[in-house]
Short mmCIF file of C-alpha atoms and ligand atoms in Angstrom, two decimals:
data_model
loop_
_atom_site.label_atom_id
_atom_site.label_comp_id
_atom_site.label_asym_id
_atom_site.label_seq_id
_atom_site.Cartn_x
_atom_site.Cartn_y
_atom_site.Cartn_z
CA MET A 1 0.00 0.00 0.00
CA LYS A 2 2.83 2.32 1.03
CA LYS A 3 4.67 1.43 -2.16
CA LYS A 4 1.61 2.21 -4.28
CA PHE A 5 1.21 5.61 -2.54
CA LEU A 6 4.85 6.41 -3.24
CA MET A 7 4.44 5.47 -6.90
CA ILE A 8 1.41 7.74 -7.29
CA ASN A 9 3.33 10.60 -5.73
CA LEU A 10 6.24 10.03 -8.03
CA VAL A 11 3.98 10.08 -11.09
CA ILE A 12 2.37 13.36 -9.91
CA VAL A 13 5.78 14.94 -9.33
CA PHE A 14 6.92 13.76 -12.76
CA PHE A 15 3.93 15.36 -14.50
CA CYS A 16 4.29 18.58 -12.49
CA CYS A 17 7.93 18.77 -13.57
CA LEU A 18 6.92 18.16 -17.16
CA LEU A 19 4.36 20.95 -17.00
CA THR A 20 6.75 23.43 -15.42
CA PHE A 21 9.47 22.47 -17.84
CA GLY A 22 7.03 22.90 -20.74
CA GLN A 23 6.13 26.39 -19.57
CA ASN A 24 9.69 27.52 -19.05
CA THR A 25 10.86 26.20 -22.39
CA ARG A 26 8.08 27.71 -24.48
CA THR A 27 9.39 27.78 -28.06
CA GLU A 28 10.94 31.03 -29.14
CA ASN A 29 10.11 32.39 -32.55
CA THR A 30 13.36 32.83 -34.39
CA LEU A 31 14.05 33.64 -37.98
CA VAL A 32 17.54 33.34 -39.42
CA ILE A 33 17.96 34.83 -42.88
CA ASN A 34 21.10 34.38 -44.95
CA ALA A 35 21.18 37.53 -47.01
CA ASP A 36 24.38 36.64 -48.88
CA SER A 37 23.49 33.20 -50.13
CA GLY A 38 20.36 33.65 -52.23
CA LYS A 39 20.56 31.97 -55.63
CA ASN A 40 17.00 31.56 -56.92
CA ILE A 41 14.80 34.29 -58.35
CA ILE A 42 11.17 34.53 -57.24
CA SER A 43 9.60 34.80 -60.67
CA ARG A 44 7.16 37.68 -60.81
CA HIS A 45 4.84 35.23 -62.55
CA ILE A 46 4.13 33.59 -59.18
CA TYR A 47 1.96 36.68 -58.60
CA GLY A 48 -0.22 35.90 -61.65
CA GLN A 49 -3.99 36.11 -61.89
CA PHE A 50 -6.74 34.05 -63.47
CA SER A 51 -9.76 35.33 -65.37
CA GLU A 52 -12.40 32.93 -66.62
CA HIS A 53 -15.70 33.37 -68.40
CA LEU A 54 -17.45 32.62 -65.14
CA GLY A 55 -20.07 34.68 -63.34
CA HIS A 56 -19.07 38.34 -63.46
CA CYS A 57 -15.35 37.95 -63.92
CA ILE A 58 -15.30 38.93 -67.60
CA TYR A 59 -18.78 40.34 -68.22
CA GLY A 60 -19.40 43.07 -65.65
CA GLY A 61 -15.96 42.64 -64.11
CA PHE A 62 -13.58 43.59 -66.90
CA TRP A 63 -15.93 44.10 -69.81
CA VAL A 64 -18.81 46.56 -69.83
CA GLY A 65 -18.82 47.40 -73.54
CA GLU A 66 -18.02 50.65 -75.27
CA ASN A 67 -21.49 52.11 -74.78
CA SER A 68 -21.60 51.57 -71.04
CA PRO A 69 -22.04 54.57 -68.70
CA ILE A 70 -19.30 52.94 -66.58
CA PRO A 71 -16.05 54.68 -67.56
CA ASN A 72 -14.17 52.40 -69.94
CA VAL A 73 -11.48 52.28 -72.57
CA ARG A 74 -12.70 50.37 -75.63
CA GLY A 75 -15.24 48.54 -73.42
CA ILE A 76 -12.82 47.66 -70.59
CA ARG A 77 -13.49 49.19 -67.14
CA LYS A 78 -11.07 51.93 -66.21
CA ASP A 79 -11.38 51.56 -62.42
CA VAL A 80 -10.52 47.87 -62.51
CA VAL A 81 -7.52 48.38 -64.81
CA GLU A 82 -6.19 51.17 -62.58
CA ALA A 83 -6.51 49.05 -59.44
CA LEU A 84 -4.82 46.03 -60.99
CA LYS A 85 -1.99 48.07 -62.49
CA HIS A 86 -1.19 49.19 -58.96
CA ILE A 87 -0.47 45.63 -57.83
CA GLN A 88 1.60 44.95 -60.97
CA ILE A 89 -0.05 41.80 -62.12
CA PRO A 90 2.57 39.96 -64.18
CA ASN A 91 0.30 37.68 -66.20
CA LEU A 92 -3.37 36.97 -66.72
CA ARG A 93 -4.73 33.50 -67.51
CA TRP A 94 -7.78 33.26 -69.84
CA PRO A 95 -10.39 32.06 -70.97
CA GLY A 96 -10.60 29.23 -68.41
CA GLY A 97 -10.71 27.00 -66.42
CA CYS A 98 -13.32 24.54 -67.47
CA PHE A 99 -14.63 27.14 -69.91
CA ALA A 100 -11.46 26.82 -72.01
CA ASP A 101 -12.25 23.28 -73.14
CA GLU A 102 -15.58 24.36 -74.61
CA TYR A 103 -14.42 27.64 -76.08
CA HIS A 104 -14.09 28.02 -79.82
CA TRP A 105 -11.97 31.07 -80.40
CA LYS A 106 -13.25 31.85 -83.89
CA ASP A 107 -16.65 32.67 -82.35
CA GLY A 108 -15.00 35.56 -80.53
CA ILE A 109 -13.38 37.49 -83.39
CA GLY A 110 -14.66 39.83 -86.10
CA PRO A 111 -17.45 42.41 -85.83
CA ARG A 112 -19.12 42.00 -82.45
CA ASP A 113 -22.65 42.20 -83.76
CA LYS A 114 -21.96 39.25 -86.04
CA ARG A 115 -20.46 36.94 -83.43
CA PRO A 116 -22.57 33.89 -82.53
CA THR A 117 -23.85 33.48 -78.99
CA MET A 118 -22.85 30.52 -76.85
CA VAL A 119 -24.13 28.84 -73.72
CA ASN A 120 -21.68 28.71 -70.83
CA THR A 121 -22.55 25.15 -69.83
CA ASN A 122 -19.98 25.00 -67.05
CA TRP A 123 -21.00 28.12 -65.23
CA GLY A 124 -24.66 28.83 -64.71
CA GLY A 125 -25.84 27.91 -68.22
CA VAL A 126 -25.95 31.57 -69.18
CA THR A 127 -25.86 32.76 -72.77
CA GLU A 128 -22.83 34.82 -73.70
CA ASP A 129 -22.61 37.00 -76.79
CA ASN A 130 -18.88 36.48 -77.37
CA SER A 131 -18.34 40.24 -77.29
CA PHE A 132 -15.20 39.63 -75.25
CA GLY A 133 -12.85 37.53 -77.36
CA THR A 134 -9.23 37.34 -78.44
CA HIS A 135 -8.78 41.01 -79.45
CA GLU A 136 -10.53 42.30 -76.34
CA PHE A 137 -8.47 40.05 -74.04
CA LEU A 138 -5.21 41.15 -75.59
CA ASP A 139 -6.28 44.78 -75.43
CA LEU A 140 -7.00 44.22 -71.73
CA CYS A 141 -3.51 42.74 -71.22
CA GLN A 142 -1.99 45.70 -72.98
CA GLN A 143 -3.95 48.15 -70.82
CA LEU A 144 -2.83 46.26 -67.71
CA GLY A 145 0.78 45.97 -68.88
CA THR A 146 0.60 42.25 -68.22
CA GLU A 147 1.52 39.10 -70.13
CA PRO A 148 -1.30 37.00 -71.57
CA TYR A 149 -1.52 33.32 -70.66
CA ILE A 150 -4.02 31.65 -72.98
CA THR A 151 -5.39 28.15 -72.52
CA GLY A 152 -6.38 26.29 -75.69
CA ASN A 153 -9.17 23.78 -76.08
CA VAL A 154 -8.10 20.11 -75.99
CA GLY A 155 -11.30 18.66 -74.52
CA SER A 156 -13.71 19.55 -77.34
CA GLY A 157 -11.48 21.30 -79.87
CA THR A 158 -9.29 20.03 -82.66
CA VAL A 159 -5.56 20.15 -83.20
CA GLN A 160 -6.22 22.35 -86.23
CA GLU A 161 -8.31 24.80 -84.19
CA MET A 162 -5.55 25.19 -81.63
CA ALA A 163 -2.79 25.47 -84.24
CA GLU A 164 -4.75 28.15 -86.08
CA TRP A 165 -5.28 30.15 -82.90
CA VAL A 166 -1.53 30.26 -82.33
CA GLU A 167 -0.99 31.25 -85.96
CA TYR A 168 -3.64 33.99 -85.66
CA LEU A 169 -2.01 35.35 -82.52
CA ASN A 170 1.64 35.12 -83.38
CA SER A 171 2.38 34.78 -87.06
CA ASP A 172 3.64 37.71 -89.06
CA GLY A 173 3.85 35.79 -92.30
CA GLN A 174 1.44 35.57 -95.19
CA ASN A 175 -1.01 32.86 -94.27
CA PRO A 176 -4.76 32.56 -93.77
CA MET A 177 -4.79 33.22 -90.02
CA SER A 178 -2.40 36.13 -90.13
CA ASP A 179 -4.46 37.63 -92.96
CA LEU A 180 -7.65 37.10 -90.97
CA ARG A 181 -6.15 38.91 -87.96
CA LYS A 182 -5.16 41.82 -90.15
CA ALA A 183 -8.64 41.92 -91.70
CA ASN A 184 -9.97 42.16 -88.13
CA GLY A 185 -7.91 45.27 -87.51
CA ARG A 186 -4.71 44.00 -85.91
CA GLU A 187 -1.65 44.34 -88.10
CA GLN A 188 1.09 43.17 -85.73
CA PRO A 189 1.15 39.74 -84.10
CA TRP A 190 0.79 39.75 -80.33
CA ASN A 191 3.62 37.25 -79.66
CA VAL A 192 1.74 35.46 -76.91
CA LYS A 193 4.18 33.31 -74.95
CA PHE A 194 2.35 31.40 -72.21
CA TRP A 195 0.23 28.66 -73.77
CA GLY A 196 -1.91 26.16 -71.91
CA VAL A 197 -2.63 22.89 -73.72
CA GLY A 198 -6.00 22.11 -72.13
CA ASN A 199 -7.20 22.53 -68.56
CA GLU A 200 -7.97 19.91 -65.92
CA SER A 201 -7.87 17.20 -68.56
CA TRP A 202 -8.51 14.69 -65.76
CA GLY A 203 -11.92 16.34 -65.14
CA CYS A 204 -13.93 19.02 -66.94
CA GLY A 205 -11.28 19.10 -69.68
CA GLY A 206 -12.16 15.66 -71.02
CA ASN A 207 -12.01 13.16 -68.14
CA MET A 208 -8.85 11.65 -69.58
CA ARG A 209 -6.42 9.21 -68.05
CA PRO A 210 -2.90 10.61 -67.69
CA GLU A 211 -1.51 8.16 -70.27
CA PHE A 212 -4.06 9.32 -72.85
CA TYR A 213 -3.60 13.00 -72.03
CA ALA A 214 0.20 12.69 -72.22
CA ASP A 215 -0.16 11.53 -75.83
CA GLN A 216 -2.73 14.24 -76.55
CA PHE A 217 -0.36 16.85 -75.18
CA ARG A 218 2.44 15.62 -77.43
CA ARG A 219 0.13 15.72 -80.44
CA TYR A 220 -1.47 19.14 -79.83
CA ALA A 221 1.80 20.74 -78.76
CA THR A 222 3.52 19.60 -81.95
CA TYR A 223 1.36 21.95 -84.01
CA CYS A 224 1.56 24.93 -81.69
CA ARG A 225 4.35 26.56 -83.67
CA ASN A 226 6.84 29.21 -82.72
CA TYR A 227 6.63 32.31 -84.91
CA ASN A 228 8.97 35.29 -85.26
CA GLY A 229 11.46 33.93 -82.76
CA ASN A 230 8.76 33.88 -80.07
CA SER A 231 9.10 30.54 -78.30
CA LEU A 232 5.87 29.33 -76.77
CA PHE A 233 6.07 28.30 -73.13
CA LYS A 234 3.79 25.27 -73.29
CA ILE A 235 1.97 24.36 -70.11
CA ALA A 236 0.43 20.93 -69.73
CA SER A 237 -2.66 20.21 -67.69
CA GLY A 238 -1.27 18.80 -64.49
CA PRO A 239 -2.41 17.10 -61.33
CA SER A 240 -5.17 18.05 -58.99
CA SER A 241 -4.00 18.30 -55.42
CA ASP A 242 -2.25 15.04 -54.42
CA ASP A 243 -2.63 13.10 -57.66
CA TYR A 244 1.05 12.12 -57.77
CA ASN A 245 0.42 9.46 -60.38
CA TRP A 246 -0.60 12.17 -62.88
CA THR A 247 2.72 13.93 -62.35
CA GLU A 248 4.66 10.68 -62.62
CA VAL A 249 2.99 9.71 -65.92
CA MET A 250 3.38 13.19 -67.40
CA MET A 251 7.02 13.47 -66.44
CA LYS A 252 7.76 10.00 -67.77
CA ASN A 253 5.90 10.38 -71.06
CA VAL A 254 6.19 14.07 -71.82
CA GLY A 255 9.12 15.29 -69.73
CA THR A 256 10.92 18.29 -71.13
CA ARG A 257 8.65 18.46 -74.19
CA MET A 258 6.53 20.64 -71.92
CA ASN A 259 7.80 23.84 -70.31
CA GLY A 260 5.37 23.72 -67.45
CA LEU A 261 3.08 21.31 -65.66
CA SER A 262 0.14 22.87 -63.91
CA LEU A 263 -1.04 22.06 -60.38
CA HIS A 264 -4.47 22.99 -59.05
CA TYR A 265 -5.08 23.19 -55.34
CA TYR A 266 -7.99 24.94 -53.68
CA THR A 267 -8.29 25.64 -49.95
CA VAL A 268 -11.73 24.16 -49.48
CA LYS A 269 -13.52 22.28 -46.72
CA GLY A 270 -14.58 19.50 -49.09
CA TRP A 271 -16.13 19.04 -52.51
CA SER A 272 -19.50 17.66 -51.43
CA GLY A 273 -22.00 19.53 -49.31
CA SER A 274 -21.58 23.02 -47.96
CA LYS A 275 -18.16 24.63 -48.26
CA GLY A 276 -18.97 27.03 -45.45
CA SER A 277 -19.69 30.73 -45.55
CA ALA A 278 -16.99 33.16 -46.63
CA THR A 279 -17.90 35.58 -43.84
CA LYS A 280 -19.74 33.68 -41.12
CA PHE A 281 -17.40 31.16 -39.54
CA ASN A 282 -16.25 30.10 -36.12
CA GLU A 283 -12.71 29.46 -34.91
CA ASP A 284 -12.90 25.73 -35.69
CA GLU A 285 -13.68 26.55 -39.30
CA TYR A 286 -10.96 29.19 -39.39
CA PHE A 287 -8.38 26.75 -38.03
CA ASP A 288 -9.45 24.12 -40.55
CA ILE A 289 -9.00 26.50 -43.49
CA ILE A 290 -5.54 27.64 -42.37
CA LYS A 291 -4.53 24.03 -41.86
CA ARG A 292 -5.73 23.11 -45.35
CA CYS A 293 -3.96 26.08 -46.86
CA LEU A 294 -0.64 24.97 -45.37
CA VAL A 295 -1.00 21.61 -47.16
CA ILE A 296 0.17 23.20 -50.41
CA ASP A 297 3.73 23.09 -49.05
CA GLU A 298 3.66 19.30 -48.83
CA LEU A 299 1.96 18.98 -52.23
CA ILE A 300 4.58 21.09 -53.98
CA THR A 301 7.40 19.27 -52.20
CA LYS A 302 6.10 15.87 -53.29
CA HIS A 303 5.25 16.83 -56.87
CA SER A 304 8.67 18.51 -57.14
CA ALA A 305 10.40 15.36 -55.92
CA ILE A 306 8.77 13.40 -58.76
CA MET A 307 9.73 16.11 -61.24
CA ASP A 308 13.32 16.11 -59.92
CA LYS A 309 13.59 12.42 -60.73
CA TYR A 310 12.94 13.02 -64.44
CA ASP A 311 14.16 16.59 -64.69
CA PRO A 312 16.96 17.26 -62.20
CA ALA A 313 17.95 20.41 -64.09
CA LYS A 314 14.49 21.83 -63.32
CA ARG A 315 13.70 22.76 -66.92
CA VAL A 316 9.99 22.08 -66.44
CA GLY A 317 8.25 24.56 -64.18
CA LEU A 318 5.51 23.65 -61.76
CA ILE A 319 2.74 26.11 -62.59
CA VAL A 320 0.23 26.49 -59.77
CA ASP A 321 -2.31 28.09 -62.08
CA GLU A 322 -5.36 27.70 -59.84
CA TRP A 323 -5.21 28.24 -56.09
CA GLY A 324 -7.17 30.02 -53.39
CA THR A 325 -10.15 29.66 -51.10
CA TRP A 326 -13.46 28.22 -52.21
CA PHE A 327 -16.54 28.86 -50.04
CA ASP A 328 -20.31 28.82 -50.58
CA VAL A 329 -21.56 31.59 -52.85
CA GLU A 330 -23.01 34.69 -51.20
CA PRO A 331 -26.68 34.14 -50.30
CA GLY A 332 -29.03 35.08 -53.12
CA THR A 333 -26.38 34.92 -55.84
CA ASN A 334 -26.28 32.45 -58.74
CA PRO A 335 -24.66 29.22 -57.45
CA GLY A 336 -22.94 28.81 -60.82
CA PHE A 337 -21.22 32.19 -60.52
CA LEU A 338 -18.96 31.37 -57.51
CA PHE A 339 -19.23 34.89 -56.09
CA GLN A 340 -17.85 34.98 -52.55
CA GLN A 341 -16.83 37.70 -50.10
CA ASN A 342 -13.26 37.97 -48.93
CA THR A 343 -12.10 38.52 -45.35
CA LEU A 344 -8.98 38.77 -43.24
CA ARG A 345 -9.05 34.94 -43.25
CA ASP A 346 -8.59 35.00 -47.04
CA ALA A 347 -5.79 37.52 -46.67
CA LEU A 348 -3.99 35.12 -44.33
CA VAL A 349 -4.47 32.29 -46.81
CA ALA A 350 -2.97 34.51 -49.51
CA GLY A 351 -0.02 35.59 -47.37
CA ILE A 352 0.76 32.05 -46.23
CA THR A 353 0.40 30.59 -49.73
CA LEU A 354 2.59 33.25 -51.32
CA ASN A 355 5.28 32.67 -48.68
CA ILE A 356 5.17 28.96 -49.52
CA LEU A 357 5.21 29.54 -53.28
CA ASN A 358 8.22 31.85 -52.92
CA SER A 359 10.04 29.19 -50.96
CA HIS A 360 9.64 26.75 -53.89
CA CYS A 361 10.70 29.22 -56.59
CA ASP A 362 13.39 26.86 -57.84
CA ARG A 363 10.56 24.74 -59.29
CA VAL A 364 7.45 26.93 -59.14
CA LYS A 365 7.75 29.33 -62.05
CA MET A 366 4.23 30.69 -62.15
CA ALA A 367 1.02 30.71 -60.14
CA ASN A 368 -2.43 32.16 -60.67
CA ILE A 369 -4.85 32.85 -57.88
CA ALA A 370 -8.46 32.01 -58.75
CA GLN A 371 -9.83 34.44 -59.72
CA VAL A 372 -9.14 38.10 -60.29
CA ILE A 373 -12.64 39.65 -60.15
CA ASN A 374 -15.96 38.54 -58.62
CA VAL A 375 -15.10 34.81 -58.55
CA LEU A 376 -13.72 32.79 -55.60
CA GLN A 377 -10.74 34.48 -53.87
CA SER A 378 -10.86 37.73 -55.82
CA MET A 379 -8.79 40.88 -55.78
CA ILE A 380 -11.77 43.00 -56.75
CA LEU A 381 -15.54 42.86 -56.34
CA THR A 382 -17.88 44.87 -58.54
CA ASP A 383 -21.56 45.65 -58.47
CA GLY A 384 -22.60 47.66 -61.52
CA PRO A 385 -20.51 50.83 -61.37
CA LYS A 386 -19.31 50.14 -57.80
CA MET A 387 -16.02 48.46 -57.04
CA CYS A 388 -14.21 47.42 -53.88
CA LEU A 389 -10.77 46.00 -53.18
CA THR A 390 -10.56 42.87 -51.08
CA PRO A 391 -8.11 42.02 -48.26
CA THR A 392 -6.48 39.58 -50.71
CA TYR A 393 -5.82 42.49 -53.08
CA HIS A 394 -3.97 44.24 -50.28
CA VAL A 395 -1.78 41.18 -49.68
CA PHE A 396 -0.80 41.15 -53.36
CA ASP A 397 -0.04 44.84 -53.04
CA LEU A 398 2.19 44.32 -49.97
CA TYR A 399 3.95 41.29 -51.47
CA LYS A 400 4.67 42.78 -54.91
CA VAL A 401 8.15 43.68 -53.61
CA HIS A 402 9.08 39.99 -53.91
CA GLN A 403 8.48 39.96 -57.67
CA ASP A 404 11.71 39.05 -59.50
CA ALA A 405 13.73 39.47 -56.29
CA THR A 406 16.26 36.90 -55.09
CA LEU A 407 14.87 34.46 -52.56
CA LEU A 408 16.91 34.52 -49.36
CA PRO A 409 17.29 31.17 -47.64
CA LEU A 410 15.85 31.18 -44.13
CA THR A 411 15.26 29.02 -41.12
CA LEU A 412 12.15 29.65 -39.09
CA GLN A 413 11.36 28.32 -35.68
CA THR A 414 7.77 29.10 -34.78
CA GLU A 415 5.34 28.53 -31.95
CA ASN A 416 2.23 26.61 -32.80
CA TYR A 417 -1.32 27.82 -33.06
CA GLU A 418 -3.28 25.20 -31.14
CA LEU A 419 -6.98 24.46 -31.10
CA ASN A 420 -8.83 21.45 -29.73
CA GLY A 421 -5.62 19.47 -29.39
CA GLN A 422 -4.52 20.21 -32.96
CA LYS A 423 -1.43 22.24 -33.82
CA ILE A 424 -0.27 24.14 -36.85
CA PRO A 425 2.68 26.51 -37.20
CA ALA A 426 1.57 30.00 -36.20
CA ILE A 427 4.07 31.91 -38.32
CA THR A 428 5.20 31.68 -41.93
CA ALA A 429 7.88 33.86 -43.51
CA SER A 430 9.60 34.67 -46.76
CA ALA A 431 12.54 36.96 -47.47
CA SER A 432 14.01 38.37 -50.65
CA LYS A 433 16.57 40.88 -51.85
CA ASP A 434 15.60 43.15 -54.73
CA LYS A 435 17.82 44.53 -57.49
CA GLU A 436 18.72 47.57 -55.36
CA GLY A 437 19.83 45.32 -52.50
CA VAL A 438 16.78 46.12 -50.37
CA ILE A 439 15.57 43.22 -48.24
CA HIS A 440 11.89 42.46 -47.77
CA ILE A 441 10.50 40.04 -45.22
CA SER A 442 6.89 38.94 -45.33
CA LEU A 443 5.46 37.38 -42.18
CA THR A 444 2.09 35.93 -41.29
CA ASN A 445 0.75 35.16 -37.84
CA ALA A 446 -2.31 32.92 -38.11
CA ASP A 447 -2.89 32.74 -34.36
CA PRO A 448 -6.03 34.81 -33.82
CA HIS A 449 -5.36 35.40 -30.11
CA ARG A 450 -1.65 35.84 -29.50
CA ASP A 451 0.75 38.57 -30.56
CA LEU A 452 4.08 36.82 -31.12
CA THR A 453 7.60 38.14 -30.84
CA VAL A 454 9.98 37.07 -33.60
CA ASN A 455 13.73 37.50 -33.21
CA CYS A 456 15.29 37.83 -36.64
CA LYS A 457 18.96 37.37 -37.30
CA ILE A 458 20.02 38.56 -40.70
CA ASN A 459 23.42 37.27 -41.73
CA GLY A 460 25.61 38.63 -44.47
CA THR A 461 24.42 42.20 -44.77
CA ASP A 462 24.32 45.54 -42.98
CA PHE A 463 21.19 47.56 -42.45
CA SER A 464 20.24 50.59 -40.45
CA GLU A 465 16.67 51.40 -41.45
CA ILE A 466 13.51 49.40 -41.05
CA SER A 467 9.93 50.13 -42.00
CA GLY A 468 6.86 48.00 -42.41
CA ARG A 469 3.24 47.68 -43.48
CA ILE A 470 0.60 45.56 -41.82
CA LEU A 471 -2.77 44.11 -42.75
CA THR A 472 -4.97 43.11 -39.84
CA ALA A 473 -8.36 43.87 -38.30
CA GLN A 474 -10.29 43.39 -35.08
CA GLU A 475 -12.26 40.48 -36.48
CA LEU A 476 -11.17 37.53 -38.56
CA ASN A 477 -14.16 38.04 -40.81
CA ALA A 478 -13.51 41.75 -41.41
CA HIS A 479 -14.19 42.55 -45.04
CA ASN A 480 -14.75 45.42 -47.39
CA THR A 481 -18.13 46.17 -48.91
CA PHE A 482 -19.33 48.57 -51.56
CA ASP A 483 -20.67 50.81 -48.79
CA LYS A 484 -17.63 50.44 -46.53
CA PRO A 485 -14.75 49.76 -48.90
CA GLN A 486 -12.01 50.64 -46.42
CA THR A 487 -12.88 48.50 -43.41
CA ILE A 488 -9.68 46.55 -43.87
CA GLN A 489 -6.65 48.00 -45.55
CA PRO A 490 -2.89 48.14 -44.93
CA ALA A 491 -1.40 50.53 -42.39
CA ASP A 492 2.11 51.51 -41.32
CA PHE A 493 3.68 49.01 -38.98
CA LYS A 494 5.85 50.23 -36.12
CA GLY A 495 6.35 46.92 -34.33
CA ALA A 496 9.80 46.08 -35.72
CA LYS A 497 12.98 47.42 -34.15
CA ILE A 498 16.65 46.99 -34.90
CA ALA A 499 18.57 45.93 -31.80
CA HIS A 500 22.18 44.67 -31.73
CA HIS A 501 22.25 43.89 -35.46
CA GLN A 502 19.07 41.89 -35.10
CA VAL A 503 15.44 42.70 -35.78
CA VAL A 504 12.79 42.14 -33.15
CA VAL A 505 9.27 41.99 -34.52
CA LYS A 506 6.15 42.11 -32.39
CA LEU A 507 3.84 40.36 -34.77
CA PRO A 508 0.21 41.02 -33.88
CA ALA A 509 -2.32 38.21 -33.79
CA LYS A 510 -3.99 37.41 -37.16
CA SER A 511 -1.79 39.68 -39.21
CA ILE A 512 0.28 39.91 -42.34
CA VAL A 513 3.36 42.14 -42.17
CA VAL A 514 5.91 43.10 -44.80
CA LEU A 515 9.16 44.67 -43.62
CA THR A 516 11.67 46.67 -45.64
CA LEU A 517 15.28 46.71 -44.52
CA LYS A 518 17.93 49.05 -45.92
O1 LIG B 1 -11.84 28.30 -60.88
C1 LIG B 1 -13.03 27.61 -61.06
C2 LIG B 1 -12.84 26.25 -61.71
O2 LIG B 1 -12.12 25.42 -60.85
C3 LIG B 1 -12.07 26.22 -62.99
O3 LIG B 1 -12.85 26.51 -64.09
C4 LIG B 1 -11.58 24.82 -63.05
O4 LIG B 1 -10.38 24.69 -63.78
C5 LIG B 1 -11.46 24.42 -61.60
O5 LIG B 1 -12.04 23.21 -61.35
#
């Protein structure tokens, strides 16, 4: 009996010690950045956008037509172009998405009043008048100062149709498509570079098996010719999420015949049933979304490992050309239009994802958030003549400093954000050095309750000035509306100090911070 009593006491003492030890050794948040050993460039194309004929992305979002009372240049909204120019979007993907594999480009050229209508079977079954087609899209890209990324139709189109589209776009010679383009008012070729050969060929793009699609890619891509010294960057339809077999088969059978292999990953609760509200969520749902968003790191790592096996020189880029949050549509809106609000939670997803994409810039050469206006995790929402910028827009604004900068290797030790016995890392970070030698550090703190102190050691450089910008709000579901468009927007950040050649950052709960060091 005495022995048993002693044992119980010992166990209690042991657990007390463990608890005390645990409290005293609470993990520190430390960030070590090696400013003199960066070797990979964060392609600006990682900050790309996606625009599909879906809901009010094109019609109402970009395109209002020349006769609209909404201020426009040749039918394209001025306010939207101005806002997007500010965040320096490097490329714009079009016309889909699922829409791309049912789009026949010749229906969208020539006099607008003579263009046939079409039914958008993928998205709401609405009739479109094809008033926004090839010329309008390339005019939009020119107004934005961005590179076009066009996806051709493999699912329901022919090899000839795709080959002729490339010829129409890029050939300067004397041939039927070049002549047709000139007859439609465009003398010079556009020299489009980024070319998608189908979209989601495992699903809405034809429900193909990877072996079949690999052969289709080889066949279609053969006839997508290079004109005037403009080499197409051909992007194959790649895996969804963790479909590693798709990557394996594509790398084995197509390999370096493609320049890029796309990856689609959405941060979504699940594909059946409700996806949850974009604005009304509890902490469990918030935690779940952040946890799912972090998964993209593992996905890229594993797909990259397969690619490394076949392409150690990393000639084929991983192109994450659809990513972002996917929630239920806003009540009362067309379920086929995928119109969702955008909160501080989305901003955190954007900040975390961009930090992760930067960290894989040796393999990830481009990414496109879905989608730019009025669809899923948008930059911009419009309602007739009204427009508002989302929290995600502000993240792209803050992070634009990373575009084409050199990634700086870093080691991050972070506390966890814990809920109901589950843990995820609270902090993510990314650092880069731009062409002027200025260092930028982007940090996210997903913990909604705790401000965290991060001690940053920056090796291999001198600095004496620090400034910062922050995006945060009182509530996780803070969002901008047409009536209150400035509820959440970036502000100056004063929580970073230089002390003994180190930087100490007091990173507020649920925030995104970008620091500039000179
Ligand atoms: O972005 C919405 C849709 O999601 C795209 O059309 C498709 O490619 C993906 O399934």
